[in-house]
mmCIF file of C-alpha atoms and ligand atoms in Angstrom:
data_model
loop_
_atom_site.group_PDB
_atom_site.id
_atom_site.type_symbol
_atom_site.label_atom_id
_atom_site.label_comp_id
_atom_site.label_asym_id
_atom_site.label_seq_id
_atom_site.Cartn_x
_atom_site.Cartn_y
_atom_site.Cartn_z
ATOM 1 C CA MET T 17 31.874 11.007 1.938
ATOM 2 C CA PHE T 18 31.294 7.797 0.048
ATOM 3 C CA GLU T 19 27.775 7.253 -1.142
ATOM 4 C CA ASP T 20 26.382 4.200 -2.838
ATOM 5 C CA ARG T 21 24.820 5.898 -5.830
ATOM 6 C CA ARG T 22 22.689 4.275 -8.464
ATOM 7 C CA PRO T 23 24.026 4.469 -11.997
ATOM 8 C CA SER T 24 22.754 7.664 -13.588
ATOM 9 C CA GLY T 25 19.620 7.094 -15.588
ATOM 10 C CA GLU T 26 18.442 4.196 -13.483
ATOM 11 C CA TYR T 27 17.114 6.433 -10.760
ATOM 12 C CA GLY T 28 15.348 8.572 -13.347
ATOM 13 C CA SER T 29 13.298 5.666 -14.576
ATOM 14 C CA GLY T 30 12.536 4.641 -10.992
ATOM 15 C CA ASP T 31 11.421 8.100 -9.897
ATOM 16 C CA LEU T 32 7.819 7.535 -10.913
ATOM 17 C CA PRO T 33 4.467 8.079 -9.266
ATOM 18 C CA VAL T 34 3.024 4.825 -7.973
ATOM 19 C CA ARG T 35 -0.659 4.051 -8.324
ATOM 20 C CA PRO T 36 -2.649 1.346 -6.535
ATOM 21 C CA ALA T 37 -4.073 0.184 -9.847
ATOM 22 C CA LEU T 38 -3.204 -3.495 -9.703
ATOM 23 C CA ARG T 39 -5.498 -6.042 -8.056
ATOM 24 C CA HIS T 40 -4.937 -9.679 -7.167
ATOM 25 C CA GLU T 41 -7.981 -11.870 -6.753
ATOM 26 C CA LEU T 42 -8.133 -15.229 -5.050
ATOM 27 C CA ASN T 43 -10.349 -17.649 -6.976
ATOM 28 C CA PRO T 44 -12.477 -20.309 -5.243
ATOM 29 C CA ASP T 45 -10.084 -23.028 -6.476
ATOM 30 C CA GLY T 46 -7.145 -21.327 -4.773
ATOM 31 C CA THR T 47 -5.575 -19.895 -7.924
ATOM 32 C CA LEU T 48 -4.767 -16.210 -8.304
ATOM 33 C CA SER T 49 -5.997 -13.810 -10.970
ATOM 34 C CA VAL T 50 -4.099 -10.580 -11.571
ATOM 35 C CA HIS T 51 -6.151 -7.629 -12.788
ATOM 36 C CA PRO T 52 -4.152 -4.836 -14.429
ATOM 37 C CA PRO T 53 -5.936 -1.517 -15.010
ATOM 38 C CA LYS T 54 -8.190 -1.252 -18.087
ATOM 39 C CA HIS T 55 -7.942 2.540 -18.358
ATOM 40 C CA CYS T 56 -5.499 5.306 -17.548
ATOM 41 C CA PRO T 57 -6.794 7.991 -15.144
ATOM 42 C CA ARG T 58 -7.958 10.010 -18.192
ATOM 43 C CA ARG T 59 -10.016 7.004 -19.316
ATOM 44 C CA HIS T 60 -7.849 6.116 -22.307
ATOM 45 C CA PRO T 61 -8.174 2.350 -22.815
ATOM 46 C CA VAL T 62 -4.976 0.498 -21.939
ATOM 47 C CA SER T 63 -5.635 -2.052 -24.689
ATOM 48 C CA ASP T 64 -5.274 0.691 -27.349
ATOM 49 C CA SER T 65 -2.761 3.120 -25.929
ATOM 50 C CA GLY T 66 -0.986 1.489 -22.998
ATOM 51 C CA THR T 67 2.374 -0.255 -22.769
ATOM 52 C CA PHE T 68 3.484 -2.226 -19.713
ATOM 53 C CA SER T 69 7.144 -2.474 -18.799
ATOM 54 C CA TRP T 70 9.254 -3.597 -15.853
ATOM 55 C CA ILE T 71 11.014 -0.910 -13.819
ATOM 56 C CA VAL T 72 14.174 -2.529 -12.495
ATOM 57 C CA ALA T 73 14.886 0.236 -9.973
ATOM 58 C CA LEU T 74 11.475 -0.217 -8.314
ATOM 59 C CA ARG T 75 10.947 -3.946 -8.985
ATOM 60 C CA LEU T 76 7.435 -3.014 -10.140
ATOM 61 C CA HIS T 77 5.581 -2.962 -13.410
ATOM 62 C CA SER T 78 4.855 0.381 -14.982
ATOM 63 C CA LEU T 79 2.319 1.569 -17.491
ATOM 64 C CA ILE T 80 2.811 4.219 -20.153
ATOM 65 C CA CYS T 81 -0.264 5.841 -21.710
ATOM 66 C CA HIS T 82 0.765 6.952 -25.186
ATOM 67 C CA ARG T 83 -2.319 9.140 -25.630
ATOM 68 C CA CYS T 84 -1.475 11.043 -22.409
ATOM 69 C CA ARG T 85 2.137 11.327 -23.551
ATOM 70 C CA ASP T 86 1.136 12.606 -26.995
ATOM 71 C CA ASP T 87 -1.152 15.159 -25.308
ATOM 72 C CA GLY T 88 1.861 16.425 -23.339
ATOM 73 C CA HIS T 89 0.870 15.198 -19.845
ATOM 74 C CA ALA T 90 3.943 14.790 -17.645
ATOM 75 C CA ASP T 91 2.246 12.007 -15.654
ATOM 76 C CA HIS T 92 1.893 9.678 -18.635
ATOM 77 C CA GLN T 93 3.941 6.920 -16.943
ATOM 78 C CA TRP T 94 3.517 5.424 -13.502
ATOM 79 C CA ALA T 95 4.345 2.297 -11.553
ATOM 80 C CA LEU T 96 1.662 -0.141 -10.404
ATOM 81 C CA ILE T 97 1.260 -1.831 -7.054
ATOM 82 C CA ASP T 98 -1.409 -3.865 -5.265
ATOM 83 C CA PRO T 99 -1.157 -2.497 -1.710
ATOM 84 C CA ALA T 100 -3.195 -5.386 -0.294
ATOM 85 C CA TYR T 101 -1.198 -8.172 -1.899
ATOM 86 C CA GLU T 102 2.308 -6.803 -2.314
ATOM 87 C CA GLN T 103 3.323 -6.590 1.319
ATOM 88 C CA ALA T 104 6.309 -8.339 2.860
ATOM 89 C CA ASP T 105 6.836 -9.148 6.517
ATOM 90 C CA LEU T 106 9.951 -7.556 7.956
ATOM 91 C CA GLY T 107 11.944 -10.793 7.871
ATOM 92 C CA GLN T 108 10.975 -11.509 4.259
ATOM 93 C CA ALA T 109 11.731 -8.115 2.708
ATOM 94 C CA THR T 110 14.135 -8.329 -0.219
ATOM 95 C CA ARG T 111 15.601 -4.831 0.383
ATOM 96 C CA ALA T 112 15.447 -4.229 -3.383
ATOM 97 C CA GLY T 113 13.191 -1.773 -5.160
ATOM 98 C CA LEU T 114 10.013 -0.349 -3.689
ATOM 99 C CA GLU T 115 8.488 -2.563 -1.006
ATOM 100 C CA LEU T 116 5.674 -2.354 1.534
ATOM 101 C CA VAL T 117 6.995 -3.921 4.716
ATOM 102 C CA ALA T 118 4.606 -4.865 7.533
ATOM 103 C CA VAL T 119 5.973 -4.537 11.065
ATOM 104 C CA ALA T 120 3.566 -6.422 13.328
ATOM 105 C CA PRO T 121 2.673 -5.162 16.810
ATOM 106 C CA ASP T 122 3.837 -7.032 19.880
ATOM 107 C CA GLU T 123 0.272 -8.116 20.584
ATOM 108 C CA VAL T 124 -3.085 -8.326 18.805
ATOM 109 C CA ALA T 125 -4.787 -4.890 18.577
ATOM 110 C CA GLY T 126 -1.558 -3.117 19.509
ATOM 111 C CA PRO T 127 -0.050 -0.399 17.323
ATOM 112 C CA GLY T 128 1.600 -1.823 14.216
ATOM 113 C CA ARG T 129 3.082 -0.213 11.164
ATOM 114 C CA ILE T 130 3.543 -0.567 7.447
ATOM 115 C CA GLU T 131 6.726 0.949 6.071
ATOM 116 C CA LEU T 132 7.521 1.908 2.521
ATOM 117 C CA HIS T 133 11.076 0.924 1.652
ATOM 118 C CA VAL T 134 13.231 1.854 -1.312
ATOM 119 C CA ASP T 135 16.190 -0.519 -1.503
ATOM 120 C CA GLY T 136 15.781 -1.361 2.165
ATOM 121 C CA HIS T 137 15.550 2.235 3.414
ATOM 122 C CA ALA T 138 12.268 3.361 4.976
ATOM 123 C CA ILE T 139 11.000 6.548 3.335
ATOM 124 C CA GLY T 140 7.510 6.536 4.833
ATOM 125 C CA ALA T 141 5.160 4.634 7.111
ATOM 126 C CA SER T 142 1.566 4.270 8.179
ATOM 127 C CA THR T 143 0.749 3.320 11.761
ATOM 128 C CA LEU T 144 -2.446 1.535 12.607
ATOM 129 C CA ALA T 145 -4.267 -0.616 15.127
ATOM 130 C CA VAL T 146 -6.509 -3.488 14.048
ATOM 131 C CA CYS T 147 -8.817 -5.669 16.137
ATOM 132 C CA PRO T 148 -10.082 -8.803 14.344
ATOM 133 C CA GLN T 149 -12.458 -9.514 17.240
ATOM 134 C CA ASP T 150 -14.371 -6.221 16.976
ATOM 135 C CA ARG T 151 -13.589 -5.858 13.248
ATOM 136 C CA VAL T 152 -12.366 -2.298 13.637
ATOM 137 C CA GLY T 153 -9.203 -0.497 12.560
ATOM 138 C CA VAL T 154 -7.757 2.918 13.340
ATOM 139 C CA LEU T 155 -5.346 4.561 10.904
ATOM 140 C CA GLU T 156 -3.246 6.661 13.238
ATOM 141 C CA HIS T 157 -0.609 8.287 11.099
ATOM 142 C CA VAL T 158 0.703 8.404 7.543
ATOM 143 C CA GLN T 159 4.089 9.973 6.995
ATOM 144 C CA VAL T 160 6.280 10.274 3.890
ATOM 145 C CA ASP T 161 9.755 11.844 3.915
ATOM 146 C CA ASP T 162 9.934 15.375 2.492
ATOM 147 C CA GLY T 163 12.105 14.323 -0.441
ATOM 148 C CA SER T 164 9.669 11.579 -1.496
ATOM 149 C CA ARG T 165 6.361 13.453 -1.598
ATOM 150 C CA ARG T 166 3.976 13.795 -4.552
ATOM 151 C CA ARG T 167 4.493 10.276 -5.822
ATOM 152 C CA GLY T 168 1.339 8.727 -4.352
ATOM 153 C CA TYR T 169 3.222 6.980 -1.531
ATOM 154 C CA GLY T 170 0.844 8.234 1.189
ATOM 155 C CA ARG T 171 -2.122 6.723 -0.614
ATOM 156 C CA ILE T 172 -0.332 3.410 -1.040
ATOM 157 C CA LEU T 173 0.470 3.371 2.679
ATOM 158 C CA ALA T 174 -3.145 4.145 3.650
ATOM 159 C CA LEU T 175 -4.567 1.448 1.355
ATOM 160 C CA ALA T 176 -1.994 -1.049 2.633
ATOM 161 C CA ALA T 177 -3.216 -0.276 6.162
ATOM 162 C CA PHE T 178 -6.891 -0.716 5.220
ATOM 163 C CA SER T 179 -6.119 -4.130 3.739
ATOM 164 C CA ARG T 180 -4.641 -5.274 7.034
ATOM 165 C CA LEU T 181 -7.238 -7.315 8.896
ATOM 166 C CA GLY T 182 -5.064 -8.635 11.656
ATOM 167 C CA TRP T 183 -1.386 -9.424 11.608
ATOM 168 C CA SER T 184 -1.244 -13.162 11.837
ATOM 169 C CA THR T 185 -1.925 -14.892 8.551
ATOM 170 C CA ASP T 186 -0.550 -18.228 9.681
ATOM 171 C CA GLY T 187 -3.067 -20.852 8.688
ATOM 172 C CA PRO T 188 -2.924 -24.607 9.089
ATOM 173 C CA PRO T 189 -0.148 -26.071 6.916
ATOM 174 C CA TRP T 190 -2.621 -27.835 4.634
ATOM 175 C CA VAL T 191 -4.039 -24.506 3.421
ATOM 176 C CA ARG T 192 -2.873 -23.941 -0.145
ATOM 177 C CA GLY T 193 -0.890 -20.907 -1.080
ATOM 178 C CA ASP T 194 1.759 -18.701 0.403
ATOM 179 C CA ARG T 195 1.398 -16.121 3.160
ATOM 180 C CA ARG T 196 0.061 -13.499 0.799
ATOM 181 C CA VAL T 197 -2.603 -15.817 -0.566
ATOM 182 C CA ARG T 198 -3.730 -16.487 2.998
ATOM 183 C CA ALA T 199 -3.773 -12.741 3.569
ATOM 184 C CA LEU T 200 -6.019 -12.292 0.545
ATOM 185 C CA ARG T 201 -8.340 -14.970 1.848
ATOM 186 C CA ALA T 202 -8.420 -13.163 5.194
ATOM 187 C CA ALA T 203 -9.208 -9.921 3.359
ATOM 188 C CA GLN T 204 -12.186 -11.556 1.676
ATOM 189 C CA HIS T 205 -13.496 -12.644 5.074
ATOM 190 C CA GLY T 206 -12.739 -9.201 6.442
ATOM 191 C CA ALA T 207 -15.338 -7.229 4.499
ATOM 192 C CA GLY T 208 -17.280 -5.161 6.965
ATOM 193 C CA TYR T 209 -14.382 -3.832 9.003
ATOM 194 C CA THR T 210 -14.956 -0.267 10.144
ATOM 195 C CA TRP T 211 -11.989 2.073 9.766
ATOM 196 C CA THR T 212 -11.543 5.446 11.432
ATOM 197 C CA THR T 213 -8.587 7.832 11.661
ATOM 198 C CA THR T 214 -7.057 10.065 14.257
ATOM 199 C CA LEU T 215 -7.269 13.841 13.891
ATOM 200 C CA ILE T 216 -6.036 15.110 10.527
ATOM 201 C CA GLU T 217 -3.607 18.039 10.571
ATOM 202 C CA ASN T 218 -4.973 21.351 9.354
ATOM 203 C CA THR T 219 -2.685 21.801 6.348
ATOM 204 C CA PRO T 220 -3.811 21.888 2.704
ATOM 205 C CA GLU T 221 -1.823 18.723 1.973
ATOM 206 C CA ALA T 222 -3.331 16.829 4.913
ATOM 207 C CA ARG T 223 -6.855 18.043 4.121
ATOM 208 C CA GLY T 224 -6.485 16.936 0.491
ATOM 209 C CA PHE T 225 -5.309 13.530 1.657
ATOM 210 C CA ALA T 226 -8.249 13.258 4.088
ATOM 211 C CA GLU T 227 -10.714 14.060 1.313
ATOM 212 C CA TRP T 228 -9.230 11.320 -0.822
ATOM 213 C CA LEU T 229 -9.418 8.657 1.921
ATOM 214 C CA PRO T 230 -12.151 6.122 1.066
ATOM 215 C CA LEU T 231 -13.864 6.526 4.451
ATOM 216 C CA PRO T 232 -17.221 8.087 5.361
ATOM 217 C CA SER T 233 -15.587 10.372 7.935
ATOM 218 C CA VAL T 234 -12.099 11.135 9.206
ATOM 219 C CA GLY T 235 -10.613 12.605 12.348
ATOM 220 C CA GLU T 236 -12.670 10.711 14.928
ATOM 221 C CA PRO T 237 -10.849 7.549 16.017
ATOM 222 C CA ARG T 238 -12.952 4.729 17.427
ATOM 223 C CA TYR T 239 -10.760 2.486 19.559
ATOM 224 C CA CYS T 240 -12.110 -0.769 20.996
ATOM 225 C CA TRP T 241 -11.077 -1.760 24.502
ATOM 226 C CA HIS T 242 -8.595 -4.348 23.190
ATOM 227 C CA MET T 243 -6.750 -1.509 21.448
ATOM 228 C CA LEU T 244 -6.831 0.699 24.525
ATOM 229 C CA ASP T 245 -5.575 -2.173 26.697
ATOM 230 C CA ALA T 246 -2.769 -2.977 24.254
ATOM 231 C CA ALA T 247 -1.759 0.688 23.960
ATOM 232 C CA ALA T 248 -1.701 1.058 27.753
ATOM 233 C CA ARG T 249 0.653 -1.935 28.072
ATOM 234 C CA PHE T 250 2.771 -0.675 25.176
ATOM 235 C CA THR T 251 3.507 2.740 26.719
HETATM 236 ZN ZN1 ZN B 305 -4.078 8.320 -20.891
HETATM 237 ZN ZN1 ZN B 306 -11.299 -5.154 20.037
#
């Protein structure tokens, strides 16, 4: 059967772990600052031993830590993403490289989803409900295809969900900046949201993921009545 294969070698360079180590900041004057990481995970300073490059297959920047490489660590190179900023709406996805694609719910507080796409194919997703009125969110599920595990994709999907403070980022037309800038502004206003999760599966992988989640507790979802109403209409 015919398969559209990538040229050999290209996939190899794109088959990297992805870390949420990039941060975009919206300044008071409406401009954006991009903050790359200052250290590798082993605390080697990027200024001394890091090299940034562009990974065509992923359409993301990557970072190589030469000290980690010289010490023989296999994870000396990884791709960088800002899960809060680098999200596309379904209609705006480029279908090239690695993309976080937000699929909005039919109504506010209903179940929505963030998919992780590689060249337009979904390889994982997080599902969540968010209520901007009660400032609560429930992370319901994070799933990554078997063949795409151990690359940090689950973490990216969870952080992308936690950055989601409502689905509509349409502001008045005089507001400066594109949709993502408005989303960042919404995120700044959204500090103080309370996130919970549904029950975590009792597998070592799921327990490890739960321990990593930046939440005080996991496994006890707190739905507001807007969410329950929306879910009842949805089913
Ligand atoms: Zn290092
Ligand atoms: Zn609510």
